[in-house]
mmCIF file of C-alpha atoms in Angstrom:
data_model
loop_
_atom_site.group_PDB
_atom_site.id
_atom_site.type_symbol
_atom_site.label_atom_id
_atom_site.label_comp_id
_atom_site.label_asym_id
_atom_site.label_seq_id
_atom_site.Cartn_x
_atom_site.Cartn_y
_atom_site.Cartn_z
ATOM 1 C CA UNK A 69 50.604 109.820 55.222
ATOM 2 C CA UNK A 70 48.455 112.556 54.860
ATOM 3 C CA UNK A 71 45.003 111.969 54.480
ATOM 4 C CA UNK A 72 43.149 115.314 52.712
ATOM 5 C CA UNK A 73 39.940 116.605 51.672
ATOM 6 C CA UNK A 74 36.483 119.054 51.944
ATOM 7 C CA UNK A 75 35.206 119.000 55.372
ATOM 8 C CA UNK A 76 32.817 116.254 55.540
ATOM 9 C CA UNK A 77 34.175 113.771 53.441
ATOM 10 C CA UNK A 78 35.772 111.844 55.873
ATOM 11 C CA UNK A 79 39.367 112.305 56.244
ATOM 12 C CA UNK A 80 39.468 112.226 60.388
ATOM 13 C CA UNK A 81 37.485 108.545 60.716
ATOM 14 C CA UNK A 82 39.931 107.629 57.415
ATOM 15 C CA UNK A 83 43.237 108.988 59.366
ATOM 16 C CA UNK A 84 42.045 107.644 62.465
ATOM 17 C CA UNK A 85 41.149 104.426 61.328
ATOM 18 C CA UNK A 86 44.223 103.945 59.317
ATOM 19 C CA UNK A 87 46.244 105.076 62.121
ATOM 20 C CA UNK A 88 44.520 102.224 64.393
ATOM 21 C CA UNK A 89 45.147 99.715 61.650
ATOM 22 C CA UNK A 90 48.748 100.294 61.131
ATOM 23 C CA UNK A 91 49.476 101.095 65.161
ATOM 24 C CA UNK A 92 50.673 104.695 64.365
ATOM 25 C CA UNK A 93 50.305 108.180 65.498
ATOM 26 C CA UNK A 94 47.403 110.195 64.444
ATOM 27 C CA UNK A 95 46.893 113.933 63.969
ATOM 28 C CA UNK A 96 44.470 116.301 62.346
ATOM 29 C CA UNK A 97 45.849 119.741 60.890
ATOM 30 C CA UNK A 98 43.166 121.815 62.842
ATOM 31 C CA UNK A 99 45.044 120.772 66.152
ATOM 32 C CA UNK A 100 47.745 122.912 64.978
ATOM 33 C CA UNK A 101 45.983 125.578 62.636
ATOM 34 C CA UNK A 102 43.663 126.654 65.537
ATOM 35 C CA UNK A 103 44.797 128.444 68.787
ATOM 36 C CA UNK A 104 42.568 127.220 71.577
ATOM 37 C CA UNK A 105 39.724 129.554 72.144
ATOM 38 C CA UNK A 106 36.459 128.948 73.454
ATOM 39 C CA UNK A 107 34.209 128.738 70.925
ATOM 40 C CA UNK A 108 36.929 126.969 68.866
ATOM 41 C CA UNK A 109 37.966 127.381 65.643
ATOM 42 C CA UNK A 110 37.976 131.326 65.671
ATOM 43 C CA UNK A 111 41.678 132.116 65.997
ATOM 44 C CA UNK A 112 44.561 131.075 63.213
ATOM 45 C CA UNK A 113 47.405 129.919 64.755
ATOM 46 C CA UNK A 114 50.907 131.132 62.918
ATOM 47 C CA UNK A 115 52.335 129.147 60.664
ATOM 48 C CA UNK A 116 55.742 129.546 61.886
ATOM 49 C CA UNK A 117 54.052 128.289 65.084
ATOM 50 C CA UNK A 118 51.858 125.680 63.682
ATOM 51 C CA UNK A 119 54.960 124.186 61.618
ATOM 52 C CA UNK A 120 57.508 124.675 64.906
ATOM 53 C CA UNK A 121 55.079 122.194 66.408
ATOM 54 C CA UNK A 122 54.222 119.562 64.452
ATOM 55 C CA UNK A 123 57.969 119.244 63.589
ATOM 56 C CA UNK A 124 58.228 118.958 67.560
ATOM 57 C CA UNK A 125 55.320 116.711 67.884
ATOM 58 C CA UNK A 126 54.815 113.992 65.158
ATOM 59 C CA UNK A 127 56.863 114.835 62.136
ATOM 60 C CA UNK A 128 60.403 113.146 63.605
ATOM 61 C CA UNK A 129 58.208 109.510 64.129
ATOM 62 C CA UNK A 130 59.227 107.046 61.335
ATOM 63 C CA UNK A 131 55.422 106.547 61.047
ATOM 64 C CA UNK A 132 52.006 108.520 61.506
ATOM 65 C CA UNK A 133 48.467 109.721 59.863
ATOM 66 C CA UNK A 134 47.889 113.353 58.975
ATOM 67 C CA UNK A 135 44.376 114.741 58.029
ATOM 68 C CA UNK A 136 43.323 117.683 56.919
ATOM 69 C CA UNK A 137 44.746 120.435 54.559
ATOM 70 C CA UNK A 138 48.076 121.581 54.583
ATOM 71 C CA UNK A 139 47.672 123.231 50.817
ATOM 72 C CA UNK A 140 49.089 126.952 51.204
ATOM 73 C CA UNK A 141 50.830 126.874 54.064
ATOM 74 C CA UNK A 142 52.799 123.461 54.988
ATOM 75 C CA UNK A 143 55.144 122.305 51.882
ATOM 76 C CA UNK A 144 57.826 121.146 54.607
ATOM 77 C CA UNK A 145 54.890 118.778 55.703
ATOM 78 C CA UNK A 146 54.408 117.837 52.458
ATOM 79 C CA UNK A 147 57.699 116.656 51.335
ATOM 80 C CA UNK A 148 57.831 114.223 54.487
ATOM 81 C CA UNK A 149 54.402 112.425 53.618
ATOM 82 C CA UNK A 150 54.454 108.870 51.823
ATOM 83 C CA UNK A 151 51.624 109.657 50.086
ATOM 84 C CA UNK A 152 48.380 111.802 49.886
ATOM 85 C CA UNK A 153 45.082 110.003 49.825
ATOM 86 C CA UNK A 154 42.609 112.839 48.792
ATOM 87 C CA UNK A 155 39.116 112.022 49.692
ATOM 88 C CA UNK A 156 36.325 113.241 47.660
ATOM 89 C CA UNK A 157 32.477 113.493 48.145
ATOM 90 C CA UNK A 158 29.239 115.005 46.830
ATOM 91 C CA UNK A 159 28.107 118.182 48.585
ATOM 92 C CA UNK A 160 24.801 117.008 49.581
ATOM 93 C CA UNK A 161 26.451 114.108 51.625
ATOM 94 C CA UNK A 162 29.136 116.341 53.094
ATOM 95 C CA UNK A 163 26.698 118.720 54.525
ATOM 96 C CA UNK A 164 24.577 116.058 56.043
ATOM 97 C CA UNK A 165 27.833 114.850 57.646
ATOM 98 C CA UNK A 166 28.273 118.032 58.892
ATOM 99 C CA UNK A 167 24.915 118.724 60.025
ATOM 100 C CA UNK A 168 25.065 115.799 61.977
ATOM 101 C CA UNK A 169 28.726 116.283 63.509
ATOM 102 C CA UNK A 170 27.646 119.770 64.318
ATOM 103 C CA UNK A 171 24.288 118.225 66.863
ATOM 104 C CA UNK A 172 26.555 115.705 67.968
ATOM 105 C CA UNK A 173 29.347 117.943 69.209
ATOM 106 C CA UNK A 174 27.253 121.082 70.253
ATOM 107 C CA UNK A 175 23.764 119.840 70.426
ATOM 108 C CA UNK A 176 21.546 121.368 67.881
ATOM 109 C CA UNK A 177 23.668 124.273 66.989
ATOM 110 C CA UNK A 178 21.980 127.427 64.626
ATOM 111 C CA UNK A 179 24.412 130.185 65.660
ATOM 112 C CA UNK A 180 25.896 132.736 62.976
ATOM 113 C CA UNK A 181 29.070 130.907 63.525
ATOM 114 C CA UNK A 182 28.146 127.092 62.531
ATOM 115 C CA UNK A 183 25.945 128.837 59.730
ATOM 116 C CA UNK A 184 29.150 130.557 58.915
ATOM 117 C CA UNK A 185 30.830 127.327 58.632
ATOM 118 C CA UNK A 186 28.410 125.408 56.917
ATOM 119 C CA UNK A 187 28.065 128.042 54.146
ATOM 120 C CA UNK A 188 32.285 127.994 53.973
ATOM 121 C CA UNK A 189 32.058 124.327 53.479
ATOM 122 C CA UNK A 190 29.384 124.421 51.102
ATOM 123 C CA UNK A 191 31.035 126.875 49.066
ATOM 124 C CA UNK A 192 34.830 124.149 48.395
ATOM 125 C CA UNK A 193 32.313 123.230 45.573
ATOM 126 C CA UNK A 194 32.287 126.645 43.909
ATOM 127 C CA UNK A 195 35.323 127.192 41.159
ATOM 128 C CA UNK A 196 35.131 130.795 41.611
ATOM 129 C CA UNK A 197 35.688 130.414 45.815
ATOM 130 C CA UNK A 198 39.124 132.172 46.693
ATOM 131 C CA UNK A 199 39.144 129.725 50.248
ATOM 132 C CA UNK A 200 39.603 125.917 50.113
ATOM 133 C CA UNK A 201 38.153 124.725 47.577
ATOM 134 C CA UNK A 202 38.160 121.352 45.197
ATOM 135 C CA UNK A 203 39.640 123.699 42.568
ATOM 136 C CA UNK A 204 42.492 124.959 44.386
ATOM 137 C CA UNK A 205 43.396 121.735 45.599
ATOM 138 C CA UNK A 206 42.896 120.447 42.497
ATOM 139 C CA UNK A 207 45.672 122.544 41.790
ATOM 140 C CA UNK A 208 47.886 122.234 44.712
ATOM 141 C CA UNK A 209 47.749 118.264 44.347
ATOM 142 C CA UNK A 210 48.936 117.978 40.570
ATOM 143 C CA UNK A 211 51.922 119.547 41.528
ATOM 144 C CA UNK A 212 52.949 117.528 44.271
ATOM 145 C CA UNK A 213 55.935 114.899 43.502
ATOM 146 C CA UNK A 214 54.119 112.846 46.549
ATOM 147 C CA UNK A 215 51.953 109.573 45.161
ATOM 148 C CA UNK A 216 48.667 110.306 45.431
ATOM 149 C CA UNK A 217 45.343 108.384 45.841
ATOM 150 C CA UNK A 218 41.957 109.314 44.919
ATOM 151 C CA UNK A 219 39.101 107.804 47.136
ATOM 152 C CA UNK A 220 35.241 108.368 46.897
ATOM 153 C CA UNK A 221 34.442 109.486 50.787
ATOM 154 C CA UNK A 222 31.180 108.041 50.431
ATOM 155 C CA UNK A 223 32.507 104.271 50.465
ATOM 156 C CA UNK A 224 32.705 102.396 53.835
ATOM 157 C CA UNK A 225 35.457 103.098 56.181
ATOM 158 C CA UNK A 226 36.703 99.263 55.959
ATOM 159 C CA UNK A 227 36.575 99.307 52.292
ATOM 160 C CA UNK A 228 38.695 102.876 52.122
ATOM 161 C CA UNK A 229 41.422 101.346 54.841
ATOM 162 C CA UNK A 230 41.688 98.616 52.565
ATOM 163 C CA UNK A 231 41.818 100.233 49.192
ATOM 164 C CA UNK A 232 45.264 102.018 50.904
ATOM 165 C CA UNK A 233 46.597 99.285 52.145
ATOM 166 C CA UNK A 234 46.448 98.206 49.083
ATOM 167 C CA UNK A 235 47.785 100.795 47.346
ATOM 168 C CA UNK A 236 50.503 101.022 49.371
ATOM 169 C CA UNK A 237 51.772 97.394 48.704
#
């Protein structure tokens, strides 16, 4: 299952919780998109490399939870999912979610590089953005053989777990 979406509208707790729920293996993309580097989240990974390991690490399990995006660069990862649950929200909520993951992470953060982010994430909104954005996977999703489910990331965590589990029935 792959669980996708903008930053901040809750694809991790989703994955996460539906990988507690179902006793299954969870992993978020930016595991294997990001090299390790201190501050994080400043070096791409290959994708030769980032697909070499997920096919080493979770892919060959009967069972497991992906989130994050995989649009662009992981087809292969694609074609094994069940299904796509894409979660959607309204900017304003997604960058108070991010605000607040930010401080809860790194304290209260105001470097160049969590501005950087912020204004990134803030711009998936913009049609005209040439990075993620809803547009593109807009795009990327209504060409994907894989059933899909749309889910409001605003709802309750219980209530989205269920609404799949339902779905899946």
């Amino acid at each position: 299952m792959l669980v996708t979406g903008a930053s901040g509208t809750g694809t991790t707790t989703l994955g996460r919780a539906l990988a507690d729920r179902w006793s299954v293996p969870h992993a978020d993309v930016d595991d294997y998109f990001w090299l390790p580097t201190s501050p994080p989240y400043t070096e791409k990974r290959p994708v030769e490399e980032r697909l070499r390991l997920m096919n080493e690490l979770f892919l060959p399990r009967s069972s497991w939870v992906l989130t994050g995006s995989v649009m662009g660069w992981g087809d292969s990862v694609l074609a094994v999912c069940d299904g796509v649950v894409f979660l959607v929200a309204d900017s304003e909520l997604r960058m108070r979610r991010l605000r607040e993951r930010g401080v809860a992470r790194y304290g209260e953060v105001d470097d160049v590089a969590h501005r950087a982010f912020l204004e990134w994430a803030r711009s998936y909104d913009d049609p005209g953005f040439t990075g993620r954005s809803r547009a593109r996977h807009e795009r990327w999703l209504a060409v994907t053989s894989r059933p899909l489910l749309r889910l409001d990331g605003a709802a309750a965590v219980r209530d989205l777990v269920e609404a799949v589990n339902v779905w899946l029935v």
